[in-house]
Structure formats: structure tokens, C-alpha cells
Tab-separated table of C-alpha atoms and ligand atoms in Angstrom:
chain	number	residue	atom	x	y	z
B	28	MET	CA	0.035	-0.006	-0.004
B	29	ILE	CA	3.070	2.319	0.161
B	30	GLU	CA	3.245	3.770	-3.150
B	31	ARG	CA	5.376	6.186	-5.100
B	32	SER	CA	4.034	8.889	-7.359
B	33	LEU	CA	5.732	11.251	-9.877
B	34	VAL	CA	4.954	15.012	-9.517
B	35	ILE	CA	5.989	17.743	-11.710
B	36	LEU	CA	5.566	21.545	-10.979
B	37	LYS	CA	4.885	22.850	-14.570
B	38	PRO	CA	6.445	26.074	-15.999
B	39	ASP	CA	3.579	28.104	-14.702
B	40	ALA	CA	4.115	27.167	-11.168
B	41	VAL	CA	7.825	27.865	-11.487
B	42	GLN	CA	7.504	31.025	-13.053
B	43	ARG	CA	4.668	32.228	-10.688
B	44	GLY	CA	6.882	31.459	-7.851
B	45	LEU	CA	4.808	28.650	-6.333
B	46	ILE	CA	7.312	26.011	-5.996
B	47	GLY	CA	7.729	26.366	-2.039
B	48	VAL	CA	4.082	26.623	-1.491
B	49	ILE	CA	3.077	23.609	-3.510
B	50	ILE	CA	5.796	21.494	-2.105
B	51	SER	CA	4.765	22.291	1.472
B	52	ARG	CA	1.361	21.015	0.725
B	53	PHE	CA	2.743	17.575	0.143
B	54	GLU	CA	5.048	17.704	3.309
B	55	ASN	CA	1.888	19.036	5.126
B	56	MET	CA	0.046	15.952	4.475
B	57	GLY	CA	2.825	13.657	5.453
B	58	MET	CA	3.981	12.555	2.045
B	59	LYS	CA	7.814	11.626	1.906
B	60	VAL	CA	9.938	13.250	-0.865
B	61	VAL	CA	12.307	10.557	-1.970
B	62	GLY	CA	13.832	12.405	-4.987
B	63	MET	CA	13.675	15.894	-6.586
B	64	LYS	CA	15.177	17.772	-9.602
B	65	MET	CA	14.853	20.866	-11.982
B	66	LYS	CA	14.817	19.966	-15.540
B	67	TRP	CA	13.962	21.814	-18.692
B	68	ALA	CA	12.280	19.232	-20.957
B	69	ASP	CA	12.709	19.211	-24.687
B	70	ARG	CA	10.091	18.261	-27.330
B	71	ASP	CA	11.218	14.688	-27.597
B	72	PHE	CA	10.986	14.303	-23.857
B	73	SER	CA	7.658	15.697	-23.695
B	74	LYS	CA	6.424	13.223	-26.282
B	75	ARG	CA	7.740	10.354	-24.005
B	76	HIS	CA	6.034	11.855	-20.863
B	77	TYR	CA	2.634	12.573	-22.513
B	78	LYS	CA	3.067	9.391	-24.845
B	79	ASP	CA	-0.911	8.715	-24.055
B	80	HIS	CA	-1.711	12.118	-25.306
B	81	VAL	CA	0.519	12.890	-28.387
B	82	GLU	CA	-2.433	12.074	-31.049
B	83	LYS	CA	-5.030	14.269	-29.169
B	84	ALA	CA	-6.206	17.913	-30.344
B	85	PHE	CA	-4.554	19.745	-27.429
B	86	TYR	CA	-1.325	17.930	-27.471
B	87	LYS	CA	0.412	20.880	-29.627
B	88	GLY	CA	-0.538	23.247	-26.976
B	89	LEU	CA	0.498	20.928	-24.056
B	90	GLU	CA	3.931	20.437	-25.824
B	91	ASP	CA	4.536	24.187	-26.098
B	92	PHE	CA	3.694	24.690	-22.448
B	93	ILE	CA	5.687	21.955	-20.975
B	94	VAL	CA	8.895	22.890	-22.933
B	95	GLU	CA	8.579	26.774	-22.400
B	96	GLY	CA	10.610	26.793	-19.007
B	97	PRO	CA	12.088	24.558	-16.442
B	98	VAL	CA	9.903	22.268	-14.265
B	99	ILE	CA	10.642	20.624	-10.951
B	100	ALA	CA	10.268	16.997	-10.754
B	101	PHE	CA	10.002	15.070	-7.641
B	102	VAL	CA	8.777	11.676	-6.250
B	103	VAL	CA	6.534	11.290	-3.409
B	104	GLU	CA	6.159	8.279	-1.233
B	105	GLY	CA	3.010	7.622	1.124
B	106	ILE	CA	0.164	5.391	1.825
B	107	HIS	CA	-2.080	5.128	-1.602
B	108	ALA	CA	0.320	7.949	-2.606
B	109	ILE	CA	-0.956	7.832	-6.329
B	110	GLU	CA	-4.667	8.348	-5.207
B	111	THR	CA	-3.967	10.775	-2.352
B	112	THR	CA	-1.613	12.754	-4.646
B	113	ARG	CA	-4.204	13.200	-7.474
B	114	LYS	CA	-6.875	14.104	-4.482
B	115	LEU	CA	-4.561	16.963	-3.316
B	116	VAL	CA	-3.818	18.007	-6.867
B	117	GLY	CA	-7.471	18.308	-7.722
B	118	SER	CA	-9.462	18.206	-11.126
B	119	THR	CA	-7.636	18.720	-14.304
B	120	GLU	CA	-9.548	21.796	-15.111
B	121	PRO	CA	-8.962	24.504	-12.277
B	122	LYS	CA	-12.364	26.111	-12.958
B	123	GLN	CA	-13.925	22.813	-11.665
B	124	ALA	CA	-11.201	22.025	-9.145
B	125	ALA	CA	-12.476	21.992	-5.646
B	126	PRO	CA	-11.128	24.724	-3.269
B	127	GLY	CA	-8.425	23.293	-0.968
B	128	THR	CA	-6.835	21.399	-4.007
B	129	ILE	CA	-3.607	22.827	-5.616
B	130	ARG	CA	-5.408	23.550	-8.829
B	131	GLY	CA	-8.324	25.022	-7.265
B	132	ASP	CA	-6.517	27.130	-4.723
B	133	PHE	CA	-4.005	28.578	-7.388
B	134	ALA	CA	-5.563	28.609	-10.851
B	135	HIS	CA	-9.009	29.180	-12.490
B	136	HIS	CA	-8.184	28.218	-16.272
B	137	SER	CA	-10.835	26.599	-18.104
B	138	TYR	CA	-11.160	24.001	-21.029
B	139	ALA	CA	-13.459	26.368	-23.301
B	140	TYR	CA	-10.671	29.208	-22.786
B	141	SER	CA	-7.604	27.340	-23.407
B	142	ASP	CA	-9.125	25.229	-26.259
B	143	LYS	CA	-10.182	28.607	-27.921
B	144	LYS	CA	-6.659	29.936	-27.453
B	145	GLY	CA	-5.088	26.758	-28.601
B	146	ILE	CA	-2.869	26.310	-25.304
B	147	ALA	CA	-2.781	23.979	-22.772
B	148	ILE	CA	-4.810	24.266	-19.654
B	149	LYS	CA	-2.415	26.084	-17.204
B	150	ASN	CA	-2.973	23.819	-14.075
B	151	LEU	CA	0.451	23.991	-12.430
B	152	ILE	CA	1.092	20.596	-11.754
B	153	HIS	CA	1.346	16.851	-13.005
B	154	ALA	CA	0.722	13.769	-10.870
B	155	SER	CA	0.851	10.241	-11.896
B	156	ASP	CA	-2.721	8.467	-12.570
B	157	SER	CA	-2.112	4.840	-12.050
B	158	VAL	CA	0.489	2.647	-10.366
B	159	GLU	CA	1.600	1.439	-13.762
B	160	ASN	CA	2.046	4.876	-15.107
B	161	ALA	CA	3.790	6.089	-11.912
B	162	GLN	CA	6.343	3.238	-12.338
B	163	LYS	CA	6.962	4.353	-15.920
B	164	GLU	CA	6.936	8.082	-15.142
B	165	ILE	CA	9.589	7.616	-12.412
B	166	GLU	CA	11.884	5.395	-14.691
B	167	LEU	CA	11.508	8.234	-17.229
B	168	TRP	CA	12.441	11.151	-15.016
B	169	PHE	CA	14.711	9.684	-12.413
B	170	ASP	CA	17.739	7.217	-12.508
B	171	LYS	CA	17.758	4.702	-9.484
B	172	GLU	CA	20.581	6.648	-7.746
B	173	GLU	CA	18.573	9.689	-7.757
B	174	LEU	CA	15.923	8.325	-5.433
B	175	HIS	CA	16.483	7.743	-1.645
B	176	SER	CA	15.214	5.596	1.098
B	177	TYR	CA	15.363	7.128	4.624
B	178	LYS	CA	13.176	7.566	7.796
B	179	THR	CA	11.045	10.492	8.688
B	180	VAL	CA	8.989	11.070	11.968
B	181	HIS	CA	5.960	10.456	9.845
B	182	GLU	CA	6.659	6.686	9.806
B	183	LYS	CA	5.980	6.993	13.702
B	184	HIS	CA	3.026	9.113	13.713
B	185	VAL	CA	1.525	9.234	10.031
B	186	PHE	CA	2.061	5.905	8.517
R	216	LIG	P1	-4.127	15.431	-15.784
R	216	LIG	O1	-3.747	14.028	-15.468
R	216	LIG	O2	-5.169	15.679	-14.954
R	216	LIG	O3	-2.940	16.319	-15.715
R	216	LIG	O4	-4.766	15.380	-17.260
R	216	LIG	P2	-4.569	14.908	-18.456
R	216	LIG	O5	-3.509	13.775	-18.389
R	216	LIG	O6	-5.895	14.405	-19.045
R	216	LIG	O7	-3.885	16.020	-19.593
R	216	LIG	C1	-2.476	16.326	-19.518
R	216	LIG	C2	-2.505	17.705	-19.520
R	216	LIG	O8	-3.007	18.266	-20.559
R	216	LIG	C3	-3.472	18.522	-18.472
R	216	LIG	O9	-2.938	18.622	-17.262
R	216	LIG	C4	-3.571	19.914	-19.181
R	216	LIG	O10	-2.606	20.571	-18.761
R	216	LIG	C5	-3.935	19.407	-20.821
R	216	LIG	N1	-5.022	19.297	-21.098
R	216	LIG	C6	-5.763	18.024	-20.861
R	216	LIG	N2	-6.931	18.018	-21.467
R	216	LIG	C7	-7.054	19.272	-22.182
R	216	LIG	C8	-8.044	19.824	-23.153
R	216	LIG	O11	-9.020	19.117	-23.367
R	216	LIG	N3	-7.794	21.118	-23.552
R	216	LIG	C9	-6.641	21.560	-23.361
R	216	LIG	N4	-6.422	22.765	-23.850
R	216	LIG	N5	-5.586	21.192	-22.482
R	216	LIG	C10	-5.751	19.933	-21.986
R	217	LIG	MG1	-2.678	12.636	-16.692
């Protein structure tokens, strides 16, 4: 039940100066950060990360968005980490995302607006959506030696 999930703070989060406040949300819920880096993805890397989306109408805008600046990628570890991280992140469309979620609190973009402009939904953050995708995404973004096992106080009081 202890899982790892890949989280990416997209270029909008980095350029808006929200790195610290968003990472705090994960620490506050007791997630353990086991790897972290800043990376400026290129178009080829975007296609590998978003391989399930490359054929979709919004992909061009999504690629332009993800390569426009550096991102922060990190791996969190926790109980049902994939599901609990997606809950914290909120719905894909910030307009619909519940208050209290990262997308609901820090953005308000809509599908209608972004599709009309031909840009990706600016929703600050990516999080793996399944155990299988988490494993593949972590392997794509991190080498084995960039991930760490250590003890936190949460293992006594939260886990
Ligand atoms: P996520 O898992 O919640 O990030 O959503 P998806 O995996 O379905 O989509 C990946 C990313 O593509 C989203 O986070 C958005 O930035 C963007 N996106 C998804 N669907 C749409 C869409 O219908 N229109 C536009 N413009 N962007 C989209
Ligand atoms: Mg997704």
C-alpha cells in the first residue's frame, strides 16, 4: 500500500513562484519526498512523458507549454500515494477543481478558454494517474541512484 508517485511542477508554477508553497502541501499531508530535480524538458522528452496524449487535439499546446521553461520534478512516497496525490492536486480543469486542492486554490483556467486559444490548460502540476504509469514516469524522469530511502518522523505518527 506504500506507493511512489511522480509529481511535476509545470512551468507556470515555477514562473509564478509557487514551488515552495506547493511542495509544502505535500509535506503537510505527510508525504515523503524521495527524489527531486529541476529539468528543462525538450520536445522529444515531452512526447515520451505524454505518450498517451500525443495524438490528441490539445497535444501541440501541451507540448509548447511543458517545454517553455524548467520544471520541478519530484517523487513522493506515502500510503496510496497515487490516489492521495491526485486528490490533493484536484481536477484537471482548474475552473472545476475544488477549493483546497492545488489546482482549485492557485488557478482558474477553463477548457473553453484554453481550447479557444490553442494552449494547454494552465493547471500548475502533473501527478501520475495509476500505479503502472507512476512506475513508468518515475523511470523516465529519475535514475535509480537519484531516489532515496530514509526515515521520517511521519513513519511513527502518520504511517
Ligand atoms: P491530468 O492528468 O489531470 O494532468 O490531465 P490529462 O492527463 O488528461 O492531461 C494532461 C494535461 O494536458 C493536463 O494537465 C492539461 O494541462 C492538458 N489538457 C488536458 N485536457 C485538455 C483539453 O481538453 N484542452 C486543453 N487545452 N488542455 C488539456
Ligand atoms: Mg494525466
